[in-house]
Amino acid sequence: MPDVDAAPAVTATRRPRGRPGYDQDTVLRRAIDLFNRQGYDATSINDLAVDLGVTKSAIYHHFDSKEAILAAALDEALDGLDAAVAAAADATRDERAYDRLRATVEGAVHILVAHLPAVTLLLRVRGNSPLEQSALERRRRIDEQLATVVKQAVDEGDLRGDIDPEVISRLVFGMVNSLVDWYHPDGSIPPEALAAGVAGVLFQGLHR
Amino acid sequence: MPDVDAAPAVTATRRPRGRPGYDQDTVLRRAIDLFNRQGYDATSINDLAVDLGVTKSAIYHHFDSKEAILAAALDEALDGLDAAVAAAADATRDERAYDRLRATVEGAVHILVAHLPAVTLLLRVRGNSPLEQSALERRRRIDEQLATVVKQAVDEGDLRGDIDPEVISRLVFGMVNSLVDWYHPDGSIPPEALAAGVAGVLFQGLHR
C-alpha cells in the first residue's frame, strides 16, 4: 500500500515550475489583490513574482502577460454579471419583467459577493487599453439589457414610469456596485441578507 | 480717453507671474481635472504646469505643494457634504427625521452635481497619506451622522426597520456617489430632476 507515500512525489512531478508551486487560480487571485492594492498600471509581473515568492517564469507558465491576467479577471467578473442579466432579459420566460428584474438584482449582488476582488478591479477600469475598452463596452451592453427589462416592467405597469429606464438602470447598478467599497463577505451581514436588503430598498423603498 | 488701451497694461501689472495668468480657482479646477484623468499619484506639479502652459513657480504662487491642491479639492467636496448632512443631523429642527433625511439626499445630489470633479477625486482617495486618511475619516463621520438620522426615522416609525441603519446609510450614499460615474451636468437630465429621481427611488422604491 504505497499510495499515501507516493502522493507527494506525483504532486511534485505535476508542478515542475514555481516555488512553492501555485496553481493558475492562486496566481490569478493574488494578482487581482495586488492590482486592487497598488493599481494595475503600477504593478509589474516582477512585483507579482516577489509577492508570490516565485520566479517570473513561474507566472509566465500560467499567463502569457500581465494583460492576460487582467483579461481573466475582467472575464470572471463580466461573465457572472452577463449571465445574471441575460437570464432577466430572456423575455420568453413566463415571468413578469418586474420579477425578472428583482431576481437579477439579487443575482448581481450574489455575483459581486462571490467575485468581490474581480468586480472591484472591473469597476476601476477606465478604458486605458483596447482590453479595458472592451470591458467597458461589455458593461455598457449589460446596462442596456437591464434598461430594456426596466422598460418592460414599466410597460407592464409594475414599475414607476416617471424616471428614464436608463437612469433607473444606472441607479440600480450604482447601488449594487457600491457594495465593493464596504462589504466584507466574512463580516456580520450574510450575502442572502445583503441581497434581500438591497432589493428591498430598491423596489419597496426606505419608506415604511 | 486712454482707458481701453490702458487696460492690458494694468492687467499685466497685476499678474506678475504665470502666463496667461490663471487665478487660484482656475489652477485648482485644472489640477482636479488632471488628477481625475491620470491619477493624483501619477501627476506632478510639472505635469500641471505643462497642462496650464505656465511655469511651476506660477503654480507655487497659488499653492505650496501638490498636496495643498489635493487638500483644497477634498475640502471643497467634504465641506459641501458636511453641511448637507449636518443640517439633517440637527435634531433640534422641528421636522421629522424622515423629512430631514430626504432633504439631505436631495442636498447631497446637488452638492455632487455642483462639485462633480472634486467629489470624483474624493471618492478615489484610498488613504495613501495622512491627508487622504483624514479625508476618509471625515467621510466616515458623515456616514455615521447619516446613520443616526436613519435610526431616528426608524424610531419615529417612518422608515423601514428591517435593515441595519448603517447599511441603509451606505446604500444611500452608494447610489448618490455612483452618479459621478455617468452624470453630466450639461446633459439631458437637469440636477433638480436627478435629485428628485434619486430620492424617489430611495424612499418610495421602484415599485409603482
XYZ file of C-alpha atoms in Angstrom:
416
model
C 0.000 0.000 0.000
C 2.304 2.759 -1.132
C -0.469 5.238 -2.074
C -0.093 7.672 0.803
C 3.671 7.984 0.496
C 3.573 8.173 -3.274
C 1.181 11.120 -3.413
C 3.679 13.936 -2.729
C 6.029 12.673 -5.438
C 3.218 12.768 -8.008
C 2.305 16.281 -6.939
C 5.906 17.421 -7.272
C 6.106 15.974 -10.783
C 2.985 17.848 -11.792
C 4.436 21.215 -10.729
C 7.849 21.473 -12.328
C 7.996 25.278 -12.045
C 7.205 27.751 -9.323
C 8.047 27.621 -5.658
C 6.018 26.796 -3.635
C 4.086 25.777 -6.727
C 0.990 27.945 -7.057
C -1.712 26.826 -9.443
C -3.197 29.141 -12.048
C -6.166 30.152 -9.925
C -3.992 31.126 -6.953
C -1.766 33.235 -9.202
C -4.898 34.948 -10.544
C -6.297 35.611 -7.003
C -3.022 37.076 -5.763
C -2.624 39.174 -8.914
C -6.135 40.610 -8.572
C -5.458 41.506 -4.921
C -2.180 43.165 -5.840
C -3.780 45.105 -8.744
C -6.519 46.297 -6.366
C -3.975 47.316 -3.704
C -1.456 49.214 -5.813
C -3.191 49.714 -9.168
C -2.915 47.658 -12.347
C -0.716 50.138 -14.208
C 1.681 50.444 -11.260
C 2.064 46.662 -10.895
C 4.626 44.627 -12.863
C 4.917 40.874 -13.339
C 8.052 41.216 -11.235
C 6.023 42.750 -8.360
C 3.675 39.786 -8.574
C 6.572 37.313 -8.586
C 8.021 38.986 -5.466
C 4.581 38.945 -3.807
C 4.172 35.238 -4.520
C 7.800 34.407 -3.779
C 8.283 32.728 -7.171
C 10.222 33.471 -10.332
C 8.718 35.481 -13.177
C 8.837 32.353 -15.351
C 6.646 30.560 -12.795
C 3.997 33.186 -13.547
C 4.529 33.074 -17.319
C 3.927 29.319 -17.007
C 0.272 30.207 -16.284
C -0.248 33.535 -18.094
C 1.335 34.938 -21.250
C 1.386 38.511 -19.976
C 0.154 40.907 -17.310
C -2.685 41.829 -19.650
C -3.716 38.148 -19.910
C -4.150 38.152 -16.124
C -6.275 41.296 -16.313
C -8.322 39.732 -19.117
C -9.000 36.625 -16.997
C -10.036 38.790 -14.020
C -12.357 41.015 -16.069
C -13.920 37.972 -17.777
C -14.558 36.402 -14.384
C -16.480 39.485 -13.222
C -18.268 40.128 -16.522
C -19.266 36.515 -17.235
C -21.115 36.363 -13.921
C -22.917 39.682 -14.409
C -23.655 38.800 -18.041
C -25.306 35.537 -17.037
C -27.401 37.204 -14.298
C -28.652 39.936 -16.641
C -29.099 37.677 -19.688
C -31.428 35.450 -17.644
C -33.503 38.528 -16.754
C -33.539 39.758 -20.345
C -34.911 36.412 -21.548
C -38.462 37.638 -22.214
C -39.593 34.162 -23.332
C -39.646 33.208 -19.665
C -43.159 33.046 -18.280
C -42.499 35.674 -15.625
C -43.269 39.355 -15.303
C -40.386 41.707 -16.110
C -40.627 43.107 -12.557
C -39.895 39.683 -11.056
C -37.103 39.010 -13.543
C -35.606 42.399 -12.679
C -35.766 41.771 -8.964
C -34.183 38.325 -9.394
C -31.424 39.953 -11.456
C -30.634 42.479 -8.752
C -30.380 39.736 -6.146
C -28.334 37.623 -8.571
C -25.978 40.530 -9.274
C -25.408 41.037 -5.535
C -24.515 37.355 -5.188
C -22.113 37.536 -8.151
C -20.500 40.612 -6.665
C -20.072 38.967 -3.266
C -18.730 35.724 -4.776
C -16.267 37.581 -7.044
C -15.647 40.704 -4.956
C -11.963 41.282 -5.863
C -12.556 40.701 -9.611
C -15.597 43.009 -9.641
C -13.640 45.642 -7.689
C -10.938 45.507 -10.364
C -13.551 45.729 -13.136
C -15.121 48.828 -11.585
C -11.770 50.633 -11.553
C -11.133 50.058 -15.254
C -11.033 53.402 -17.066
C -10.501 52.308 -20.679
C -6.726 52.788 -20.881
C -6.252 49.978 -23.460
C -8.296 48.066 -26.064
C -8.808 45.327 -23.454
C -10.145 47.835 -20.904
C -12.304 49.465 -23.577
C -13.843 46.128 -24.488
C -14.602 45.501 -20.788
C -16.322 48.908 -20.606
C -18.251 48.008 -23.773
C -19.452 44.765 -22.145
C -20.537 46.764 -19.080
C -22.489 49.120 -21.354
C -24.281 46.208 -23.038
C -25.213 44.791 -19.625
C -26.584 48.240 -18.630
C -28.607 48.361 -21.840
C -30.047 44.890 -21.280
C -31.082 45.850 -17.783
C -32.638 49.088 -19.085
C -34.690 47.007 -21.549
C -36.102 44.884 -18.720
C -36.809 48.057 -16.702
C -38.753 49.413 -19.688
C -40.738 46.159 -19.982
C -41.610 46.331 -16.267
C -42.793 49.934 -16.738
C -44.870 48.891 -19.775
C -46.398 46.023 -17.777
C -47.482 48.557 -15.167
C -45.386 47.228 -12.296
C -42.581 49.801 -12.220
C -42.788 53.571 -11.811
C -42.701 55.271 -15.184
C -41.653 58.766 -14.095
C -37.906 58.095 -14.328
C -35.965 57.292 -17.516
C -35.335 53.493 -17.640
C -31.659 54.126 -18.399
C -31.353 56.292 -15.301
C -33.060 53.590 -13.246
C -30.641 51.010 -14.636
C -27.703 53.211 -13.655
C -29.080 53.885 -10.166
C -29.679 50.164 -9.610
C -26.161 49.212 -10.678
C -24.824 52.246 -8.803
C -26.179 50.919 -5.531
C -25.185 47.310 -6.259
C -21.659 48.225 -7.367
C -21.087 50.454 -4.339
C -21.066 47.307 -2.203
C -17.445 46.690 -3.241
C -16.457 49.759 -1.210
C -17.533 48.399 2.163
C -18.951 44.865 2.129
C -16.913 42.072 3.697
C -18.219 38.566 2.899
C -16.944 37.275 6.237
C -18.495 40.150 8.221
C -21.759 40.251 10.155
C -24.095 40.504 7.129
C -24.629 37.237 5.224
C -24.897 37.541 1.405
C -28.578 36.471 1.484
C -29.492 39.303 3.864
C -27.465 41.759 1.810
C -29.193 40.755 -1.449
C -32.630 40.955 0.201
C -31.799 44.338 1.762
C -30.568 45.885 -1.490
C -33.580 44.561 -3.436
C -35.912 45.678 -0.638
C -34.624 49.248 -0.678
C -34.594 49.433 -4.480
C -38.057 48.002 -5.099
C -40.071 48.980 -1.997
C -38.001 51.982 -0.932
C -36.971 53.121 2.525
C -40.429 54.330 3.491
C -42.241 52.060 5.913
C -9.784 108.544 -23.179
C -6.971 106.104 -22.704
C -8.956 103.554 -20.637
C -9.344 100.858 -23.267
C -5.714 100.893 -24.286
C -4.523 101.123 -20.705
C -6.426 98.078 -19.509
C -3.999 95.395 -20.717
C -1.061 97.158 -19.072
C -2.881 97.251 -15.736
C -3.752 93.561 -16.077
C -0.155 92.700 -16.812
C 0.980 94.598 -13.726
C -1.480 92.755 -11.532
C -0.283 89.335 -12.684
C 3.464 89.348 -12.473
C 3.735 85.549 -12.645
C 2.100 82.916 -14.803
C 1.284 83.056 -18.469
C -1.553 83.553 -19.361
C -2.104 84.359 -15.708
C -4.523 81.885 -14.175
C -6.151 82.707 -10.864
C -6.099 80.289 -7.935
C -9.506 78.818 -8.674
C -8.642 78.060 -12.297
C -5.413 76.348 -11.230
C -7.444 74.274 -8.767
C -10.068 73.297 -11.415
C -7.424 72.258 -13.939
C -5.464 70.339 -11.313
C -8.577 68.420 -10.213
C -9.329 67.511 -13.838
C -5.759 66.348 -14.395
C -5.739 64.311 -11.147
C -9.002 62.665 -12.221
C -7.665 61.910 -15.714
C -4.265 60.476 -14.895
C -4.382 59.836 -11.132
C -3.111 62.021 -8.288
C -0.013 59.939 -7.572
C 0.965 59.870 -11.256
C 0.637 63.662 -11.651
C 3.460 66.091 -10.838
C 3.377 69.865 -10.420
C 5.394 69.895 -13.635
C 2.607 67.993 -15.466
C 0.154 70.594 -14.218
C 2.425 73.448 -15.317
C 2.686 71.902 -18.803
C -1.093 71.391 -18.912
C -1.701 75.038 -17.989
C 1.150 76.337 -20.137
C 2.737 78.170 -17.213
C 5.890 77.814 -15.139
C 5.979 75.711 -11.979
C 6.546 78.886 -9.951
C 3.275 80.279 -11.331
C 1.560 77.344 -9.628
C 3.571 77.644 -6.407
C 2.375 81.270 -6.352
C -1.085 79.847 -5.538
C -0.352 76.558 -3.745
C 2.584 75.496 -1.557
C 2.587 71.927 -2.849
C 0.736 69.296 -4.841
C -0.732 68.061 -1.579
C -2.070 71.554 -0.808
C -4.020 71.385 -4.080
C -5.415 67.971 -3.136
C -6.330 69.321 0.318
C -8.245 72.229 -1.250
C -10.092 69.846 -3.594
C -11.030 67.385 -0.836
C -12.154 70.226 1.458
C -14.346 71.587 -1.326
C -16.126 68.225 -1.680
C -16.282 67.427 2.039
C -17.404 70.882 3.209
C -20.455 70.666 0.960
C -21.396 67.134 2.046
C -20.690 68.024 5.692
C -23.059 70.974 5.551
C -25.823 68.942 3.877
C -25.604 66.132 6.435
C -25.068 68.409 9.465
C -28.323 70.215 8.636
C -30.121 66.856 8.591
C -28.489 65.737 11.827
C -29.704 68.869 13.615
C -32.454 67.189 15.639
C -33.494 70.488 17.233
C -35.195 71.311 13.950
C -38.952 70.936 14.140
C -39.081 68.356 11.357
C -39.404 64.601 11.281
C -36.126 62.712 10.755
C -37.599 61.192 7.575
C -38.065 64.631 6.010
C -34.602 65.772 7.140
C -33.145 62.594 5.636
C -34.899 63.088 2.335
C -33.795 66.730 2.179
C -30.225 65.570 2.860
C -30.281 63.099 -0.006
C -31.502 65.771 -2.410
C -28.962 68.218 -0.970
C -26.141 65.693 -1.388
C -27.103 65.169 -5.053
C -26.965 68.930 -5.616
C -23.552 69.181 -3.917
C -22.284 66.312 -6.029
C -23.526 67.902 -9.249
C -22.167 71.337 -8.322
C -18.745 69.929 -7.338
C -18.600 66.870 -9.580
C -14.824 66.841 -10.295
C -13.902 67.450 -6.628
C -16.303 64.739 -5.414
C -14.965 62.347 -8.079
C -11.454 62.944 -6.748
C -12.635 62.445 -3.150
C -14.242 59.113 -3.998
C -10.987 57.805 -5.473
C -8.961 58.581 -2.357
C -7.639 55.340 -0.843
C -5.848 56.610 2.265
C -2.292 56.685 0.868
C -1.204 59.605 3.098
C -2.236 61.296 6.376
C -4.172 63.853 4.277
C -6.074 61.096 2.454
C -6.678 59.267 5.723
C -8.154 62.373 7.276
C -10.467 62.769 4.243
C -11.608 59.156 4.689
C -12.152 59.858 8.385
C -14.359 62.853 7.504
C -16.342 60.609 5.089
C -16.806 58.074 7.901
C -18.131 60.766 10.274
C -20.580 61.921 7.591
C -21.739 58.283 7.152
C -22.225 57.976 10.904
C -24.237 61.195 11.102
C -26.486 59.979 8.304
C -26.887 56.603 10.027
C -28.006 58.441 13.184
C -30.741 60.258 11.253
C -31.773 56.956 9.621
C -32.100 55.447 13.095
C -34.220 58.376 14.276
C -36.510 57.978 11.259
C -36.869 54.265 12.057
C -37.636 55.099 15.708
C -40.230 57.663 14.619
C -41.927 54.897 12.616
C -41.415 56.438 9.174
C -38.559 54.272 7.877
C -38.378 50.508 7.475
C -36.677 48.930 10.465
C -35.689 45.603 8.920
C -32.322 46.795 7.592
C -29.381 47.964 9.726
C -29.290 51.823 9.692
C -25.581 51.730 8.839
C -26.285 49.527 5.834
C -29.044 51.909 4.740
C -26.651 54.844 5.095
C -24.095 53.050 2.922
C -26.686 52.078 0.288
C -27.984 55.663 0.143
C -24.509 57.138 -0.313
C -23.641 54.266 -2.657
C -26.395 55.289 -5.043
C -25.709 59.020 -4.682
C -21.942 58.650 -5.139
C -22.368 56.441 -8.210
C -23.674 59.486 -10.066
C -20.073 60.636 -10.582
C -19.584 57.678 -12.946
C -22.139 58.765 -15.526
C -23.896 62.051 -14.789
C -23.099 65.065 -16.977
C -24.444 68.374 -15.616
C -24.844 69.715 -19.163
C -26.663 66.578 -20.387
C -30.384 65.976 -20.803
C -31.194 65.489 -17.098
C -31.368 68.704 -15.032
C -29.986 68.493 -11.469
C -33.474 69.036 -9.985
C -34.883 66.027 -11.864
C -31.854 63.938 -10.892
C -32.217 64.782 -7.189
C -35.960 64.061 -7.277
C -35.389 60.773 -9.153
C -32.727 59.522 -6.743
C -34.801 60.465 -3.695
C -37.910 58.947 -5.311
C -36.222 55.594 -5.928
C -34.607 55.538 -2.472
C -37.682 56.489 -0.440
C -40.621 55.153 -2.446
C -38.789 52.426 -4.370
C -39.115 51.347 -7.981
C -42.460 49.619 -7.459
C -45.420 51.534 -8.828
